[in-house]
């Protein structure tokens, strides 16, 4: 896959570049702020060379507040086919919710600590590049726990809530089954029940996995 990295720490940016290139991926550009990220993607798109995914820090110059996530949200609107994975030092609910508010395809939000888990991190980048979703377990737990409107999930059993959280992390049914030490069939049944209880019809396609989480977050 082709990647653009936006990270103001040169050391971390070079580290991410080395980590991805060592695994056969092509880092086509590395920038240090949100403005440069948008400019780079615009130029690559004009050349017909849009990358598969952007990996961006939430906080970047000049104010080190929300430049990265604002750039990510803008890029998702302007380039729907571009995967966007943001990295944050800790869970920032407003930014995570804003990032997830649009299309459910090709989006990720991970804590920087996850980079140390190299295989999982690279798998997450690939998943987002392919149009999937990658949400940090801590992000899922905090977002699902902070809402005051519990009525949407009131009909879910504790096990269904657990499955929903793992779904939001981007895990497949088989991965969920291994995590919970149950059969694939049991997970499929839980997932079907979640879709039914949240009013997600088969016409929603594969995106029901993400819509199941977004339905709750938007309530």
Coordinates of N, CA and C in Angstrom, one line a residue:
X1 N 0.8 -1.2 0.0 CA 0.0 0.0 0.0 C 0.9 1.2 0.0
X2 N 0.3 2.4 -0.4 CA 1.0 3.6 -0.5 C 0.5 4.5 0.7
X3 N 1.4 5.1 1.4 CA 1.1 5.8 2.7 C 1.7 7.2 2.7
X4 N 1.0 8.1 3.3 CA 1.5 9.4 3.6 C 1.4 9.6 5.1
X5 N 2.5 10.0 5.8 CA 2.6 10.1 7.2 C 2.6 11.6 7.6
X6 N 1.8 12.0 8.5 CA 1.8 13.4 9.0 C 2.0 13.3 10.5
X7 N 3.3 13.7 10.9 CA 3.7 13.7 12.3 C 4.8 14.7 12.5
X8 N 4.6 15.6 13.5 CA 5.6 16.7 13.7 C 6.9 16.2 14.3
X9 N 6.8 15.1 15.1 CA 8.0 14.6 15.6 C 8.8 13.8 14.6
X10 N 10.0 14.4 14.2 CA 10.8 13.7 13.1 C 11.2 12.3 13.5
X11 N 11.5 12.1 14.8 CA 11.9 10.8 15.2 C 10.8 9.8 15.0
X12 N 9.5 10.1 15.5 CA 8.4 9.2 15.3 C 8.0 9.0 13.8
X13 N 8.1 10.1 13.1 CA 7.8 10.0 11.6 C 8.7 9.1 10.9
X14 N 10.0 9.2 11.2 CA 11.0 8.3 10.6 C 10.8 6.9 11.1
X15 N 10.4 6.7 12.4 CA 10.2 5.4 12.9 C 9.0 4.7 12.2
X16 N 7.9 5.5 12.0 CA 6.7 4.9 11.3 C 7.1 4.6 9.9
X17 N 7.9 5.4 9.3 CA 8.3 5.2 7.9 C 9.1 3.9 7.8
X18 N 10.1 3.7 8.7 CA 10.9 2.5 8.7 C 10.1 1.3 9.0
X19 N 9.1 1.4 9.9 CA 8.3 0.3 10.3 C 7.5 -0.2 9.1
X20 N 6.9 0.7 8.4 CA 6.1 0.3 7.2 C 6.9 -0.1 6.0
X21 N 8.0 0.6 5.7 CA 8.8 0.2 4.6 C 9.4 -1.2 4.8
X22 N 9.8 -1.5 6.0 CA 10.4 -2.8 6.3 C 9.4 -3.9 6.0
X23 N 8.1 -3.6 6.0 CA 7.1 -4.6 5.7 C 6.6 -4.5 4.3
X24 N 7.3 -3.9 3.4 CA 7.0 -3.8 2.0 C 6.1 -2.8 1.5
X25 N 5.7 -1.8 2.4 CA 4.8 -0.8 2.0 C 5.6 0.5 1.6
X26 N 4.9 1.3 0.8 CA 5.6 2.5 0.2 C 5.1 3.8 0.9
X27 N 6.0 4.4 1.6 CA 5.7 5.7 2.3 C 6.1 6.8 1.2
X28 N 5.1 7.4 0.6 CA 5.4 8.3 -0.5 C 5.7 9.7 -0.1
X29 N 5.3 10.0 1.2 CA 5.6 11.4 1.7 C 5.5 11.4 3.2
X30 N 6.2 12.3 3.8 CA 6.1 12.5 5.3 C 6.1 14.0 5.5
X31 N 5.1 14.5 6.3 CA 5.0 15.9 6.5 C 4.9 16.2 8.0
X32 N 5.0 17.5 8.4 CA 5.0 17.8 9.9 C 3.8 18.6 10.4
X33 N 2.9 18.9 9.5 CA 1.7 19.7 10.0 C 0.5 19.5 9.1
X34 N -0.7 19.9 9.6 CA -1.9 19.7 8.9 C -2.0 20.3 7.5
X35 N -1.5 21.6 7.4 CA -1.5 22.3 6.2 C -0.7 21.6 5.1
X36 N 0.5 21.1 5.5 CA 1.3 20.4 4.6 C 0.7 19.1 4.1
X37 N 0.0 18.5 5.0 CA -0.7 17.2 4.7 C -1.7 17.5 3.6
X38 N -2.6 18.4 3.8 CA -3.6 18.7 2.8 C -3.0 19.1 1.5
X39 N -2.0 19.9 1.5 CA -1.3 20.3 0.3 C -0.7 19.1 -0.4
X40 N -0.1 18.2 0.3 CA 0.6 17.1 -0.3 C -0.5 16.2 -0.9
X41 N -1.6 15.9 -0.2 CA -2.6 15.0 -0.8 C -3.3 15.7 -2.0
X42 N -3.5 17.0 -2.0 CA -4.0 17.7 -3.1 C -3.1 17.6 -4.4
X43 N -1.8 17.7 -4.1 CA -0.9 17.6 -5.2 C -0.8 16.2 -5.8
X44 N -0.8 15.2 -4.9 CA -0.7 13.8 -5.4 C -2.0 13.4 -6.1
X45 N -3.1 13.9 -5.7 CA -4.4 13.6 -6.3 C -4.4 14.3 -7.7
X46 N -3.9 15.5 -7.8 CA -3.8 16.2 -9.1 C -3.0 15.4 -10.1
X47 N -2.0 14.7 -9.6 CA -1.1 13.9 -10.4 C -1.7 12.5 -10.7
X48 N -2.9 12.2 -10.2 CA -3.5 10.9 -10.3 C -2.8 9.9 -9.5
X49 N -2.2 10.3 -8.4 CA -1.3 9.4 -7.6 C -1.8 9.4 -6.1
X50 N -3.1 9.5 -5.9 CA -3.6 9.5 -4.5 C -3.1 8.3 -3.8
X51 N -2.6 8.4 -2.5 CA -2.2 7.3 -1.7 C -3.4 6.5 -1.3
X52 N -3.1 5.3 -0.7 CA -4.2 4.5 -0.1 C -4.6 4.9 1.2
X53 N -3.7 5.5 2.0 CA -4.0 5.8 3.4 C -3.1 6.9 3.9
X54 N -3.6 7.7 4.8 CA -2.9 8.7 5.6 C -2.8 8.3 7.0
X55 N -1.7 8.4 7.6 CA -1.5 8.2 9.1 C -1.1 9.5 9.7
X56 N -2.0 10.1 10.5 CA -1.8 11.5 11.0 C -1.9 11.6 12.5
X57 N -1.1 12.4 13.1 CA -1.2 12.7 14.5 C -2.3 13.7 14.7
X58 N -3.1 13.5 15.8 CA -4.2 14.4 16.1 C -3.7 15.9 16.3
X59 N -2.6 16.0 17.1 CA -2.1 17.4 17.4 C -0.8 17.6 16.7
X60 N -0.9 18.7 15.9 CA 0.3 19.1 15.1 C 0.4 20.7 15.1
X61 N 1.6 21.2 14.7 CA 1.8 22.7 14.6 C 0.7 23.3 13.8
X62 N 0.5 24.6 14.0 CA 1.2 25.5 14.9 C 0.7 25.5 16.3
X63 N -0.5 25.1 16.6 CA -1.0 25.2 18.0 C -1.0 23.9 18.8
X64 N -0.7 22.8 18.1 CA -0.7 21.5 18.8 C -2.0 21.2 19.5
X65 N -3.1 21.6 18.9 CA -4.4 21.2 19.4 C -5.1 20.2 18.6
X66 N -5.8 20.7 17.5 CA -6.5 19.8 16.7 C -6.2 19.8 15.2
X67 N -5.1 20.4 14.8 CA -4.7 20.5 13.4 C -4.8 19.2 12.6
X68 N -4.3 18.2 13.3 CA -4.2 16.9 12.6 C -5.6 16.3 12.3
X69 N -6.4 16.3 13.3 CA -7.8 15.7 13.1 C -8.6 16.6 12.2
X70 N -8.4 17.9 12.2 CA -9.2 18.7 11.3 C -8.8 18.5 9.9
X71 N -7.5 18.3 9.7 CA -7.0 17.9 8.3 C -7.6 16.6 7.9
X72 N -7.6 15.6 8.8 CA -8.1 14.3 8.5 C -9.6 14.3 8.1
X73 N -10.4 15.1 8.9 CA -11.8 15.3 8.6 C -12.0 15.9 7.2
X74 N -11.2 16.9 6.9 CA -11.3 17.6 5.6 C -11.0 16.6 4.5
X75 N -9.9 15.8 4.7 CA -9.5 14.9 3.6 C -10.5 13.8 3.4
X76 N -11.2 13.4 4.4 CA -12.2 12.4 4.3 C -13.4 12.9 3.5
X77 N -13.7 14.2 3.6 CA -14.8 14.8 2.8 C -14.4 15.0 1.4
X78 N -13.1 15.5 1.2 CA -12.7 15.8 -0.2 C -12.2 14.6 -1.0
X79 N -11.8 13.5 -0.3 CA -11.3 12.3 -1.0 C -11.9 11.1 -0.3
X80 N -13.1 10.8 -0.6 CA -13.8 9.6 0.1 C -13.1 8.3 0.0
X81 N -12.3 8.1 -1.1 CA -11.6 6.8 -1.2 C -10.3 6.7 -0.5
X82 N -9.9 7.8 0.2 CA -8.7 7.8 0.9 C -8.9 7.3 2.4
X83 N -8.1 6.3 2.8 CA -8.2 5.8 4.1 C -7.5 6.8 5.0
X84 N -8.0 7.0 6.3 CA -7.4 8.0 7.2 C -7.3 7.3 8.6
X85 N -6.1 7.2 9.1 CA -5.9 6.7 10.4 C -5.2 7.7 11.3
X86 N -5.8 8.2 12.4 CA -5.2 9.2 13.2 C -4.7 8.5 14.5
X87 N -3.6 9.1 15.0 CA -2.9 8.6 16.2 C -3.0 9.7 17.3
X88 N -3.3 9.3 18.5 CA -3.4 10.3 19.6 C -2.7 9.8 20.8
X89 N -2.2 10.7 21.6 CA -1.5 10.3 22.9 C -2.5 9.7 23.9
X90 N -3.7 10.2 23.8 CA -4.8 9.7 24.7 C -6.1 9.9 24.0
X91 N -7.2 9.3 24.6 CA -8.5 9.4 23.9 C -9.1 10.8 24.0
X92 N -9.4 11.4 22.9 CA -10.0 12.7 22.8 C -11.4 12.5 22.2
X93 N -12.4 12.4 23.0 CA -13.7 12.0 22.6 C -14.3 12.9 21.4
X94 N -14.2 14.2 21.6 CA -14.8 15.1 20.6 C -14.1 14.8 19.2
X95 N -12.8 14.6 19.2 CA -12.1 14.4 17.9 C -12.5 13.1 17.3
X96 N -12.6 12.1 18.2 CA -12.9 10.7 17.7 C -14.3 10.7 17.1
X97 N -15.3 11.3 17.8 CA -16.6 11.4 17.3 C -16.7 12.1 16.0
X98 N -16.0 13.3 15.9 CA -16.0 14.1 14.7 C -15.5 13.3 13.5
X99 N -14.4 12.5 13.7 CA -13.8 11.7 12.7 C -14.8 10.6 12.2
X100 N -15.6 10.0 13.1 CA -16.5 8.9 12.8 C -17.8 9.4 12.3
X101 N -18.0 10.7 12.3 CA -19.4 11.2 12.0 C -19.7 11.1 10.5
X102 N -18.8 10.9 9.6 CA -19.1 10.8 8.2 C -19.2 9.4 7.8
X103 N -18.6 9.0 6.6 CA -18.7 7.7 6.1 C -18.0 6.7 7.0
X104 N -18.4 5.5 7.1 CA -17.8 4.5 8.0 C -16.7 3.8 7.3
X105 N -16.4 4.1 6.0 CA -15.3 3.4 5.3 C -14.0 4.0 5.5
X106 N -12.9 3.2 5.7 CA -11.6 3.6 5.7 C -11.2 4.7 6.7
X107 N -11.5 4.3 8.0 CA -11.2 5.3 9.1 C -10.7 4.5 10.3
X108 N -9.7 5.2 11.0 CA -9.2 4.5 12.1 C -8.7 5.6 13.2
X109 N -8.8 5.2 14.4 CA -8.4 6.1 15.6 C -7.7 5.2 16.6
X110 N -6.3 5.3 16.7 CA -5.5 4.5 17.6 C -4.7 5.4 18.5
X111 N -4.5 4.9 19.7 CA -3.6 5.5 20.6 C -2.2 5.2 20.2
X112 N -1.3 6.1 20.4 CA 0.1 6.0 20.0 C 0.8 4.8 20.6
X113 N 0.3 4.4 21.8 CA 0.9 3.2 22.4 C 0.8 2.0 21.6
X114 N -0.2 1.9 20.7 CA -0.4 0.8 19.8 C 0.7 0.6 18.8
X115 N 1.4 1.7 18.5 CA 2.5 1.6 17.5 C 3.5 0.5 18.0
X116 N 3.7 0.4 19.3 CA 4.7 -0.5 19.8 C 4.3 -2.0 19.5
X117 N 3.0 -2.2 19.3 CA 2.5 -3.5 19.0 C 2.5 -3.6 17.4
X118 N 3.7 -3.8 16.9 CA 3.9 -3.6 15.5 C 3.0 -4.3 14.6
X119 N 2.8 -5.6 14.8 CA 1.9 -6.4 13.9 C 0.5 -5.8 13.9
X120 N 0.0 -5.6 15.1 CA -1.4 -5.1 15.2 C -1.5 -3.7 14.5
X121 N -0.5 -2.9 14.7 CA -0.5 -1.5 14.1 C -0.5 -1.6 12.6
X122 N 0.4 -2.4 12.0 CA 0.5 -2.5 10.6 C -0.8 -3.1 10.0
X123 N -1.4 -4.1 10.7 CA -2.6 -4.7 10.3 C -3.7 -3.6 10.3
X124 N -3.7 -2.7 11.3 CA -4.7 -1.7 11.3 C -4.6 -0.7 10.2
X125 N -3.3 -0.3 9.8 CA -3.1 0.6 8.7 C -3.6 -0.1 7.4
X126 N -3.3 -1.3 7.2 CA -3.7 -2.1 6.0 C -5.2 -2.1 6.0
X127 N -5.9 -2.4 7.1 CA -7.3 -2.5 7.1 C -8.0 -1.2 6.7
X128 N -7.5 -0.1 7.2 CA -8.0 1.2 6.9 C -7.8 1.5 5.4
X129 N -6.6 1.2 4.9 CA -6.3 1.4 3.5 C -7.2 0.7 2.6
X130 N -7.7 -0.5 3.1 CA -8.6 -1.3 2.2 C -10.1 -1.0 2.4
X131 N -10.3 0.1 3.2 CA -11.7 0.6 3.4 C -12.4 0.1 4.7
X132 N -11.6 -0.6 5.5 CA -12.1 -1.1 6.8 C -12.0 -0.1 7.9
X133 N -12.2 -0.5 9.1 CA -12.2 0.3 10.3 C -11.2 -0.2 11.3
X134 N -10.5 0.7 12.0 CA -9.6 0.3 13.1 C -9.8 1.3 14.3
X135 N -10.5 0.9 15.3 CA -10.7 1.7 16.5 C -10.0 1.1 17.7
X136 N -9.2 1.9 18.4 CA -8.5 1.4 19.6 C -9.5 1.0 20.6
X137 N -9.3 -0.1 21.3 CA -10.2 -0.6 22.3 C -10.5 0.4 23.4
X138 N -9.5 1.3 23.7 CA -9.7 2.3 24.7 C -10.7 3.4 24.2
X139 N -10.5 3.7 22.9 CA -11.4 4.6 22.3 C -12.9 4.1 22.3
X140 N -13.0 2.9 21.9 CA -14.4 2.3 21.9 C -15.0 2.3 23.3
X141 N -14.2 1.8 24.3 CA -14.7 1.8 25.6 C -15.1 3.1 26.1
X142 N -14.3 4.2 25.9 CA -14.7 5.5 26.4 C -15.8 6.1 25.7
X143 N -15.9 5.9 24.3 CA -17.0 6.5 23.6 C -18.3 5.8 23.9
X144 N -18.3 4.5 24.1 CA -19.5 3.8 24.4 C -19.9 4.1 25.8
X145 N -19.0 4.3 26.7 CA -19.3 4.5 28.1 C -19.8 5.9 28.4
X146 N -19.4 6.9 27.6 CA -19.7 8.3 27.9 C -21.1 8.8 27.6
X147 N -21.8 8.1 26.7 CA -23.1 8.6 26.4 C -24.1 8.5 27.5
X148 N -24.9 9.5 27.6 CA -26.0 9.4 28.6 C -27.2 8.7 28.1
X149 N -27.3 8.5 26.8 CA -28.5 7.9 26.2 C -28.2 6.4 26.1
X150 N -28.6 5.7 27.1 CA -28.4 4.3 27.1 C -29.5 3.5 26.4
X151 N -30.6 4.2 26.1 CA -31.8 3.4 25.6 C -31.5 2.7 24.3
X152 N -30.6 3.2 23.4 CA -30.3 2.6 22.2 C -29.8 1.1 22.4
X153 N -28.9 1.0 23.4 CA -28.3 -0.3 23.6 C -29.0 -1.1 24.8
X154 N -30.1 -0.5 25.2 CA -30.8 -1.2 26.4 C -31.2 -2.6 26.1
X155 N -31.5 -2.9 24.8 CA -31.9 -4.2 24.5 C -30.8 -5.2 24.3
X156 N -29.6 -4.8 24.3 CA -28.5 -5.7 24.1 C -28.1 -6.4 25.4
X157 N -27.7 -7.7 25.3 CA -27.2 -8.4 26.5 C -25.8 -8.0 26.7
X158 N -25.3 -8.3 27.9 CA -23.9 -8.0 28.2 C -22.9 -8.6 27.2
X159 N -23.2 -9.8 26.7 CA -22.3 -10.5 25.7 C -22.4 -9.7 24.4
X160 N -23.6 -9.3 24.0 CA -23.8 -8.6 22.8 C -23.1 -7.3 22.8
X161 N -23.1 -6.6 24.0 CA -22.3 -5.4 24.1 C -20.8 -5.6 23.9
X162 N -20.3 -6.7 24.5 CA -18.9 -7.1 24.4 C -18.6 -7.3 22.9
X163 N -19.4 -8.1 22.2 CA -19.2 -8.3 20.8 C -19.2 -7.0 20.0
X164 N -20.1 -6.1 20.3 CA -20.2 -4.8 19.7 C -18.9 -4.1 19.8
X165 N -18.3 -4.1 21.0 CA -17.1 -3.4 21.2 C -16.0 -3.9 20.4
X166 N -15.9 -5.3 20.3 CA -14.9 -5.9 19.5 C -15.1 -5.6 18.0
X167 N -16.4 -5.6 17.6 CA -16.7 -5.3 16.2 C -16.2 -3.9 15.9
X168 N -16.4 -2.9 16.8 CA -16.0 -1.6 16.6 C -14.4 -1.4 16.4
X169 N -13.7 -2.4 17.0 CA -12.2 -2.3 16.9 C -11.8 -2.8 15.5
X170 N -12.8 -3.3 14.7 CA -12.5 -3.8 13.4 C -12.2 -5.3 13.3
X171 N -12.5 -6.0 14.3 CA -12.2 -7.4 14.4 C -13.2 -8.2 13.6
X172 N -12.8 -9.3 12.9 CA -13.7 -10.2 12.2 C -14.4 -11.1 13.2
X173 N -15.4 -11.8 12.7 CA -16.1 -12.7 13.5 C -15.2 -13.8 14.1
X174 N -14.3 -14.3 13.2 CA -13.4 -15.3 13.7 C -12.5 -14.8 14.8
X175 N -12.0 -13.6 14.7 CA -11.1 -13.0 15.7 C -11.9 -12.7 17.0
X176 N -13.2 -12.4 16.9 CA -14.0 -12.2 18.1 C -14.2 -13.5 18.8
X177 N -14.4 -14.6 18.0 CA -14.6 -15.9 18.5 C -13.4 -16.3 19.3
X178 N -12.2 -16.1 18.8 CA -11.0 -16.4 19.5 C -10.8 -15.6 20.7
X179 N -11.2 -14.4 20.7 CA -11.0 -13.5 21.9 C -11.9 -13.9 23.0
X180 N -13.2 -14.3 22.6 CA -14.2 -14.7 23.6 C -14.2 -16.2 23.9
X181 N -13.4 -16.9 23.2 CA -13.3 -18.4 23.3 C -14.7 -19.0 23.1
X182 N -15.3 -18.7 22.0 CA -16.6 -19.2 21.6 C -16.5 -19.7 20.2
X183 N -17.6 -20.3 19.7 CA -17.6 -20.7 18.3 C -17.9 -19.6 17.3
X184 N -17.5 -19.7 16.1 CA -17.8 -18.7 15.1 C -19.3 -18.6 14.9
X185 N -20.0 -19.7 15.0 CA -21.5 -19.7 14.9 C -22.1 -18.8 16.0
X186 N -21.6 -18.9 17.2 CA -22.1 -18.2 18.4 C -21.9 -16.7 18.1
X187 N -20.8 -16.3 17.6 CA -20.5 -14.9 17.3 C -21.4 -14.4 16.2
X188 N -21.6 -15.2 15.2 CA -22.5 -14.8 14.1 C -24.0 -14.6 14.6
X189 N -24.4 -15.4 15.6 CA -25.7 -15.2 16.1 C -25.8 -13.9 16.9
X190 N -24.7 -13.6 17.7 CA -24.7 -12.4 18.5 C -24.7 -11.2 17.6
X191 N -23.9 -11.2 16.5 CA -23.9 -10.1 15.5 C -25.2 -9.9 14.9
X192 N -25.9 -11.0 14.5 CA -27.2 -10.9 13.9 C -28.2 -10.2 14.8
X193 N -28.1 -10.6 16.1 CA -29.0 -10.1 17.1 C -28.8 -8.6 17.3
X194 N -27.5 -8.2 17.3 CA -27.1 -6.7 17.4 C -27.7 -5.9 16.2
X195 N -27.6 -6.4 15.0 CA -28.1 -5.8 13.9 C -29.6 -5.6 14.0
X196 N -30.3 -6.7 14.4 CA -31.7 -6.7 14.5 C -32.2 -5.7 15.6
X197 N -31.5 -5.7 16.7 CA -32.0 -4.8 17.8 C -31.7 -3.4 17.6
X198 N -30.6 -3.1 16.7 CA -30.3 -1.7 16.4 C -31.0 -1.2 15.1
X199 N -31.8 -2.1 14.5 CA -32.6 -1.7 13.4 C -31.8 -1.6 12.1
X200 N -30.8 -2.4 12.0 CA -29.9 -2.3 10.8 C -30.3 -3.5 9.8
X201 N -30.9 -3.1 8.7 CA -31.4 -4.1 7.8 C -30.2 -4.7 6.9
X202 N -30.5 -5.9 6.3 CA -29.5 -6.5 5.4 C -29.1 -5.6 4.3
X203 N -29.9 -4.7 3.9 CA -29.6 -3.8 2.8 C -28.4 -2.8 3.1
X204 N -28.1 -2.7 4.4 CA -27.0 -1.8 4.8 C -25.6 -2.5 4.4
X205 N -25.6 -3.8 4.0 CA -24.4 -4.5 3.6 C -23.4 -4.6 4.8
X206 N -22.1 -4.8 4.4 CA -21.1 -5.1 5.3 C -20.9 -3.9 6.3
X207 N -21.3 -2.7 5.9 CA -21.1 -1.6 6.8 C -21.9 -1.6 8.0
X208 N -22.8 -2.6 8.1 CA -23.6 -2.7 9.4 C -22.7 -2.9 10.6
X209 N -21.5 -3.4 10.4 CA -20.6 -3.7 11.5 C -20.2 -2.3 12.2
X210 N -19.9 -1.3 11.3 CA -19.6 0.0 11.8 C -20.8 0.8 12.2
X211 N -21.9 0.7 11.4 CA -23.1 1.4 11.6 C -23.7 1.0 13.0
X212 N -23.4 -0.2 13.4 CA -23.9 -0.7 14.7 C -23.3 0.2 15.8
X213 N -22.1 0.6 15.7 CA -21.4 1.5 16.7 C -21.9 2.9 16.4
X214 N -21.9 3.4 15.2 CA -22.2 4.8 14.9 C -23.7 5.1 15.3
X215 N -24.5 4.1 15.1 CA -25.9 4.3 15.5 C -26.0 4.8 17.0
X216 N -25.2 4.1 17.8 CA -25.2 4.4 19.2 C -24.5 5.8 19.5
X217 N -23.4 6.0 18.8 CA -22.6 7.3 19.0 C -23.4 8.5 18.6
X218 N -24.3 8.4 17.6 CA -25.0 9.5 17.1 C -26.4 9.7 17.8
X219 N -26.7 8.8 18.7 CA -28.0 8.9 19.4 C -28.1 10.0 20.4

